[in-house]
PDB file of C-alpha atoms in Angstrom:
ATOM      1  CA  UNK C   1     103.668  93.071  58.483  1.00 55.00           C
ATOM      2  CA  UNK C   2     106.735  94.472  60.503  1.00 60.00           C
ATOM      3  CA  UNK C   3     109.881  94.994  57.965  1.00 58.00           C
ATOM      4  CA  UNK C   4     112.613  95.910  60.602  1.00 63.00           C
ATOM      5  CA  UNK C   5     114.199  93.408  63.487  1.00 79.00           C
ATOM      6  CA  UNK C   6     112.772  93.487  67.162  1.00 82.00           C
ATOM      7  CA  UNK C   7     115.585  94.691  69.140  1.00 81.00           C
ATOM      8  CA  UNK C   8     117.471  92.457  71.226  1.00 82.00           C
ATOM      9  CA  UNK C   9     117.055  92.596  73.874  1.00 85.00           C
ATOM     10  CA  UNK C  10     113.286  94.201  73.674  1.00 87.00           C
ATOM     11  CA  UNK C  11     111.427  95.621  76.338  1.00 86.00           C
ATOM     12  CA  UNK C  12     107.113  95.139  76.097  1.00 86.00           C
ATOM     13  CA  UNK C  13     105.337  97.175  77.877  1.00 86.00           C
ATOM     14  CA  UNK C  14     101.499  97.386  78.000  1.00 83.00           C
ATOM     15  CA  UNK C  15     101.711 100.092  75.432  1.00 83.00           C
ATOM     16  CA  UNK C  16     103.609  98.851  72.846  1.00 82.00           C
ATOM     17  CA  UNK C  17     101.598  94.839  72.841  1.00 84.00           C
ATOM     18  CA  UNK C  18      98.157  97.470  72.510  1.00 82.00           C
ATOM     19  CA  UNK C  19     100.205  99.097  69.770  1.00 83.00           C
ATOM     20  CA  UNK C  20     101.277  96.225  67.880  1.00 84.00           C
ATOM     21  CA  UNK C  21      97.677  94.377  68.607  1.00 84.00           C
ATOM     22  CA  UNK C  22      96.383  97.504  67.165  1.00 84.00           C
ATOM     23  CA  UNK C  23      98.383  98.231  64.188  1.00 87.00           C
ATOM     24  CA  UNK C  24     101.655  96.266  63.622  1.00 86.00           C
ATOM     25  CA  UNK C  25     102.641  99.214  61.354  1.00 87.00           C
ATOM     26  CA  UNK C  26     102.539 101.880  64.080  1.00 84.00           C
ATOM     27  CA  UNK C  27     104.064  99.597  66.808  1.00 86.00           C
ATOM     28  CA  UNK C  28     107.391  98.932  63.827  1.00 88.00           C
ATOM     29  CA  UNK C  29     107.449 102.753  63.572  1.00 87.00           C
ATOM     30  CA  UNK C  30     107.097 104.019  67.189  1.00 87.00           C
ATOM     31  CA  UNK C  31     108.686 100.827  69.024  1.00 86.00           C
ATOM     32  CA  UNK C  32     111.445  99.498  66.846  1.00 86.00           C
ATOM     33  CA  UNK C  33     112.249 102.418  64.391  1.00 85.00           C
ATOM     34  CA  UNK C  34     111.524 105.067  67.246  1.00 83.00           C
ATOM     35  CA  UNK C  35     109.684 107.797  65.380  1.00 84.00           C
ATOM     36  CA  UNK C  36     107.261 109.832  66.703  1.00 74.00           C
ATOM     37  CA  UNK C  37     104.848 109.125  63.802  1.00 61.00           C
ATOM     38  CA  UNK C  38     101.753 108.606  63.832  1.00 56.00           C
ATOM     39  CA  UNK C  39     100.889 112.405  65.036  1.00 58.00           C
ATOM     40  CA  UNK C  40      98.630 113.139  67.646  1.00 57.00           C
ATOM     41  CA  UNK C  41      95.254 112.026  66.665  1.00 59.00           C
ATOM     42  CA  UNK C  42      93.283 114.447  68.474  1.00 57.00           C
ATOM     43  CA  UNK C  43      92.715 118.142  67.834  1.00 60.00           C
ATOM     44  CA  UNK C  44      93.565 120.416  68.791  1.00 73.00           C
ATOM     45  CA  UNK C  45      96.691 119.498  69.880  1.00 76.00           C
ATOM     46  CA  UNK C  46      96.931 122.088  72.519  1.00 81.00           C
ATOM     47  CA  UNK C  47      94.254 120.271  74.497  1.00 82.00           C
ATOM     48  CA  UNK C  48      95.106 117.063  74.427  1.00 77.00           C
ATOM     49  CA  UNK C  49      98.632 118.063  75.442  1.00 85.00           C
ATOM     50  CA  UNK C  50      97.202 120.153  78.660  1.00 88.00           C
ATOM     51  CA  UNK C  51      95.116 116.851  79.231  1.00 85.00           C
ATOM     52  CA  UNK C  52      97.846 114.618  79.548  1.00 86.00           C
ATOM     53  CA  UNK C  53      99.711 117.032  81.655  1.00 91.00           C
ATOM     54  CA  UNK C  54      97.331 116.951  83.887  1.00 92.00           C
ATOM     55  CA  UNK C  55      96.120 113.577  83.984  1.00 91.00           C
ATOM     56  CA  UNK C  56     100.482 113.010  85.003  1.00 93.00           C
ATOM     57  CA  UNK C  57      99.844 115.732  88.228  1.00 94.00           C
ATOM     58  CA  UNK C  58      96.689 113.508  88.708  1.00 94.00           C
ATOM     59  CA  UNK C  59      98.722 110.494  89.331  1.00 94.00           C
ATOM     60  CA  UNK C  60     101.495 112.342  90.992  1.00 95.00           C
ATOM     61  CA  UNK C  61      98.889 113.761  93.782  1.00 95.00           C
ATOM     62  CA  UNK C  62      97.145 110.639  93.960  1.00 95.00           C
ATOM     63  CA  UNK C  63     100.770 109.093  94.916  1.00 96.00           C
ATOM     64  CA  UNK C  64     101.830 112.076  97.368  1.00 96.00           C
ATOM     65  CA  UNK C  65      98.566 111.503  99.481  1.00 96.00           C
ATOM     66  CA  UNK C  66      99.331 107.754  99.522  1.00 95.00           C
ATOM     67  CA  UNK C  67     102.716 108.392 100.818  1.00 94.00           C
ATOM     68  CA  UNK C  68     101.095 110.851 103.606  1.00 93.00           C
ATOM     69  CA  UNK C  69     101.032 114.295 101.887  1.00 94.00           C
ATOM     70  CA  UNK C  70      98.138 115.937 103.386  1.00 94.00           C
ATOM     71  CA  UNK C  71      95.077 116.345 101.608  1.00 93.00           C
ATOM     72  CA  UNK C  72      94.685 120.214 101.454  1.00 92.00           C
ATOM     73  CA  UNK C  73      98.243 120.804 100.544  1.00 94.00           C
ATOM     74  CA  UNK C  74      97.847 118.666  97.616  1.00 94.00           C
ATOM     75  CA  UNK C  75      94.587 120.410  96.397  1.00 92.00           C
ATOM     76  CA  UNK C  76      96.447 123.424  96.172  1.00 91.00           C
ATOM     77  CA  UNK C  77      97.906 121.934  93.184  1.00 92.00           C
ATOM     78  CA  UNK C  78      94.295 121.202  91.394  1.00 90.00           C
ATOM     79  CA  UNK C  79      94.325 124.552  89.274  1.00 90.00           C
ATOM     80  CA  UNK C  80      92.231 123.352  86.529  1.00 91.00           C
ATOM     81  CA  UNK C  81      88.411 122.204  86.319  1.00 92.00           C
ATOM     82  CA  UNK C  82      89.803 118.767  85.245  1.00 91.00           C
ATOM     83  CA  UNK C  83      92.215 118.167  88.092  1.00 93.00           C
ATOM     84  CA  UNK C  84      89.880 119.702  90.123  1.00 94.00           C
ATOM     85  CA  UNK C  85      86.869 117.378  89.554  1.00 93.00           C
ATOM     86  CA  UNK C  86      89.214 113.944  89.521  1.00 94.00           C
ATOM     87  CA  UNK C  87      90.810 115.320  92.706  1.00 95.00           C
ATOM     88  CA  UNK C  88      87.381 115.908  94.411  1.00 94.00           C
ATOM     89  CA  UNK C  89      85.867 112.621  92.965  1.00 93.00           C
ATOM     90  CA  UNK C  90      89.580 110.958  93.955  1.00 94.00           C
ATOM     91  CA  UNK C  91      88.935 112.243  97.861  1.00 94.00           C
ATOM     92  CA  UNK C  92      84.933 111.205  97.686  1.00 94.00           C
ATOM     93  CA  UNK C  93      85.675 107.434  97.104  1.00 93.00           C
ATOM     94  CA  UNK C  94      89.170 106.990  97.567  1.00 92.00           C
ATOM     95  CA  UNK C  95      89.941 103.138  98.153  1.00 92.00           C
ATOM     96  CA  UNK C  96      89.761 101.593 102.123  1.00 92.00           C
ATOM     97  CA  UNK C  97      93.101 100.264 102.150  1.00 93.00           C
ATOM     98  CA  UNK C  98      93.477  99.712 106.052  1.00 93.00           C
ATOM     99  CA  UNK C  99      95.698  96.292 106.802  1.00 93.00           C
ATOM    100  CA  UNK C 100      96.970  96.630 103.319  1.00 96.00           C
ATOM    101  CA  UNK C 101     100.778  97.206 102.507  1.00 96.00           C
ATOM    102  CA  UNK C 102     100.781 100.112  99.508  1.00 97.00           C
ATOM    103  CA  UNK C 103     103.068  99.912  96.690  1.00 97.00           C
ATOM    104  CA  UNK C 104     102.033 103.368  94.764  1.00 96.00           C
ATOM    105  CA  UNK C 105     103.836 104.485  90.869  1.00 95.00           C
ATOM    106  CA  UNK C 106     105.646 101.124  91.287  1.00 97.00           C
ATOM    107  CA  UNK C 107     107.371  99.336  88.174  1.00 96.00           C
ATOM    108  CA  UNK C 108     107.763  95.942  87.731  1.00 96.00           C
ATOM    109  CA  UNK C 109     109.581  93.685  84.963  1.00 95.00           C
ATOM    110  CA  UNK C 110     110.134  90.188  84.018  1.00 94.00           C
ATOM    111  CA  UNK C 111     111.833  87.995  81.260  1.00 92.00           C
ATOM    112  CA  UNK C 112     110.397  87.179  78.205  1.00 86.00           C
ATOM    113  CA  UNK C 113     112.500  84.667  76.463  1.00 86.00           C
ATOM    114  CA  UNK C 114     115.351  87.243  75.280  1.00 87.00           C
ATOM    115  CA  UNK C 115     113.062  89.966  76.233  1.00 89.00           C
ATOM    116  CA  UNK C 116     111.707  91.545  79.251  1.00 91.00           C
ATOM    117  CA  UNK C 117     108.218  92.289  80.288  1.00 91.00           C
ATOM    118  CA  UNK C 118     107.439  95.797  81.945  1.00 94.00           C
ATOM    119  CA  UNK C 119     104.397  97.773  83.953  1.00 94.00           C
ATOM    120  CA  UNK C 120     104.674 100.902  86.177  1.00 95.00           C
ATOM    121  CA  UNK C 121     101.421 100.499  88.697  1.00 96.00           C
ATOM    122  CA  UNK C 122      99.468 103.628  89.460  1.00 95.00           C
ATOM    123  CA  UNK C 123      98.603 101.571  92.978  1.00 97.00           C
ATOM    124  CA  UNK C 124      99.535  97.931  94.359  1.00 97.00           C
ATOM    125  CA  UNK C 125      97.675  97.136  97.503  1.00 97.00           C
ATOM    126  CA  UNK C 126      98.447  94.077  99.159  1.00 97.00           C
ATOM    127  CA  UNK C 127      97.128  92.193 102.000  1.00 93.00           C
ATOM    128  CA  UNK C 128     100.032  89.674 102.474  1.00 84.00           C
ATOM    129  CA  UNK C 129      99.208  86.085 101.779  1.00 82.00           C
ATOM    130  CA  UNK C 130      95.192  87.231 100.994  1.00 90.00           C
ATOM    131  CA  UNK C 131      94.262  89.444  98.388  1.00 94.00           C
ATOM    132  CA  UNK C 132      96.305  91.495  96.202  1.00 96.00           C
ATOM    133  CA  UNK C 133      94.373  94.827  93.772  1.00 97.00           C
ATOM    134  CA  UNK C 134      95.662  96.873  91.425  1.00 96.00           C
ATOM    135  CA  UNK C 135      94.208 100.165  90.825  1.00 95.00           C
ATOM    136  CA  UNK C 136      94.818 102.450  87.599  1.00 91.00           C
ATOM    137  CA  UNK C 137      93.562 106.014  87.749  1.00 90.00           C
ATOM    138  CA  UNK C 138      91.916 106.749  84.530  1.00 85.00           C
ATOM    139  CA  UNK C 139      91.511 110.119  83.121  1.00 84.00           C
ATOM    140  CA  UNK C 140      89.616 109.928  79.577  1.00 77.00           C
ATOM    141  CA  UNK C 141      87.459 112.331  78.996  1.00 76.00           C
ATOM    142  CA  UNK C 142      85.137 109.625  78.211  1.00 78.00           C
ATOM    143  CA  UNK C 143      84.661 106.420  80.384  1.00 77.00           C
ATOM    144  CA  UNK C 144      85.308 103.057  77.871  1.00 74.00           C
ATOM    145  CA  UNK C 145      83.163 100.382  78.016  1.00 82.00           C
ATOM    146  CA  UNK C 146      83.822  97.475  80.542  1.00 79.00           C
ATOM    147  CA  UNK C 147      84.591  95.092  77.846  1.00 83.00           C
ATOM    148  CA  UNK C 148      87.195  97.506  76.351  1.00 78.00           C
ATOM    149  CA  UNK C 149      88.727  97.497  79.501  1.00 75.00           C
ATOM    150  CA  UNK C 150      88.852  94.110  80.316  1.00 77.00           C
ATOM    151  CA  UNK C 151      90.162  93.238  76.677  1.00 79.00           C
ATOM    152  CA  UNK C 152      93.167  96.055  76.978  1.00 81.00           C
ATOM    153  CA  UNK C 153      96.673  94.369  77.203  1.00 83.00           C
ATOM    154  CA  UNK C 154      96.992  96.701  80.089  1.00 85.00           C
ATOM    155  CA  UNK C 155      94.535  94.675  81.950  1.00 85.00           C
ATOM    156  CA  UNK C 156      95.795  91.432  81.322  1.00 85.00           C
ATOM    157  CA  UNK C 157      99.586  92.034  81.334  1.00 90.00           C
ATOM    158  CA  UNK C 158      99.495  93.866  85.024  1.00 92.00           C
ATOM    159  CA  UNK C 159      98.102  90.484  86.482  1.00 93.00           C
ATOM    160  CA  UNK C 160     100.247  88.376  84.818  1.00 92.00           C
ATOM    161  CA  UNK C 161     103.318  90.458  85.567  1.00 95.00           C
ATOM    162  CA  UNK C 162     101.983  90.815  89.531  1.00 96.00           C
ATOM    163  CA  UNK C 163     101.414  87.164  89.858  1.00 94.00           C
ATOM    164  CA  UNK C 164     105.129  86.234  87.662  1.00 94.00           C
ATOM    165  CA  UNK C 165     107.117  89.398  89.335  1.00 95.00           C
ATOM    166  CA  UNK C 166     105.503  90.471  92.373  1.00 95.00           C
ATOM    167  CA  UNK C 167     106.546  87.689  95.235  1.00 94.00           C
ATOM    168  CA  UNK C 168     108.772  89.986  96.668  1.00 94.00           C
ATOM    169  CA  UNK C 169     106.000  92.421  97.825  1.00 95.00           C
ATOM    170  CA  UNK C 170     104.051  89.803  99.132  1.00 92.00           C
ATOM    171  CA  UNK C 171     106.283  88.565 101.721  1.00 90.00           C
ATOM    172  CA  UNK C 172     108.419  86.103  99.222  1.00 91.00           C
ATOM    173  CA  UNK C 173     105.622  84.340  98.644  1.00 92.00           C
ATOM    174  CA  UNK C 174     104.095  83.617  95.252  1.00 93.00           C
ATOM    175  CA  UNK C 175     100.819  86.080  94.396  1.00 94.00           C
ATOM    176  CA  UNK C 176      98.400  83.286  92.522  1.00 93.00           C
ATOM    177  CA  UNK C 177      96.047  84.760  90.241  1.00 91.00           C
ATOM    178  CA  UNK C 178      92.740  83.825  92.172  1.00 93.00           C
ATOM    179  CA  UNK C 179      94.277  86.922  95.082  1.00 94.00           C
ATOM    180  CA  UNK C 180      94.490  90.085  91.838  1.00 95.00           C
ATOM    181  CA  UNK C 181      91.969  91.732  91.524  1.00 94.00           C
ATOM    182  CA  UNK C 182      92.026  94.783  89.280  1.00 90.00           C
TER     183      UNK C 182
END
């Protein structure tokens, strides 16, 4: 049960509906009293800090080469094993997107009663008036299951959001949700 007030006005991201559909207790702590409890799950904390680091200069290479960085230049930048395996797996089956308009690292937001809703994108390719696919790079160490996936609030609220916020990228028309595909 949350004890404090949501904020008005409140901004939901994918992050905080997972952490309140989680545990109400840790989304009242981290999103509405702002403290940085709970810790770190994960030890050692070293690691898991280096891993997030570099699954953020994943994404940020991923978005250079989709806004025409070359290639080799950006490998230069893979100076781990990690980055270095998601970077050569990234190039091996990197998405066709010929005839598609890109929208990479873009954020989108909508209102929510009093409220907004909010997503940053890793990748919104768009094939005006067709077919419309978001792509998230993921960087676990350990692939989830389909069905975790598809049951994540990320999954759900990054269609929703495209197909209520996302007209403007598609030519002003409205993105129905039988074009996402994710």
């Amino acid at each position: 049960m949350i004890t404090s007030e949501l904020p008005s006005p409140f901004t939901f991201s994918q992050s905080s509906l997972q952490d309140y559909s989680d545990c109400p207790r840790r989304f009242q702590l981290r999103h509405i009293d702002h403290l940085a409890w709970p810790a770190v799950e994960t030890e050692p904390t070293q690691d898991y800090e280096r891993h997030q680091q570099e699954g953020s200069l994943f994404h940020r290479m991923v978005q250079q080469y989709l806004i025409g960085l070359p290639a080799e230049k950006l490998a230069a930048q893979a100076r781990s094993e990690s980055l270095s395996r998601w970077w050569e797996a990234y190039q091996q089956h990197a998405p066709v997107l010929d005839g598609y308009t890109l929208y990479p690292e873009y954020t989108l937001s909508a209102p929510l009663g009093a409220h907004r809703l909010v997503a940053k994108y890793d990748l919104i390719a768009i094939q005006p008036g067709k077919k419309v696919i978001i792509y998230d790079w993921k960087t676990y160490r350990k692939r989830p299951r389909d069905e975790y996936l598809a049951a994540h609030w990320q999954t759900r609220l990054y269609s929703v959001l495209l197909a209520q916020a996302g007209n403007h990228l598609n030519g002003g028309k409205p993105i129905v949700p039988e074009q996402i595909e994710m």
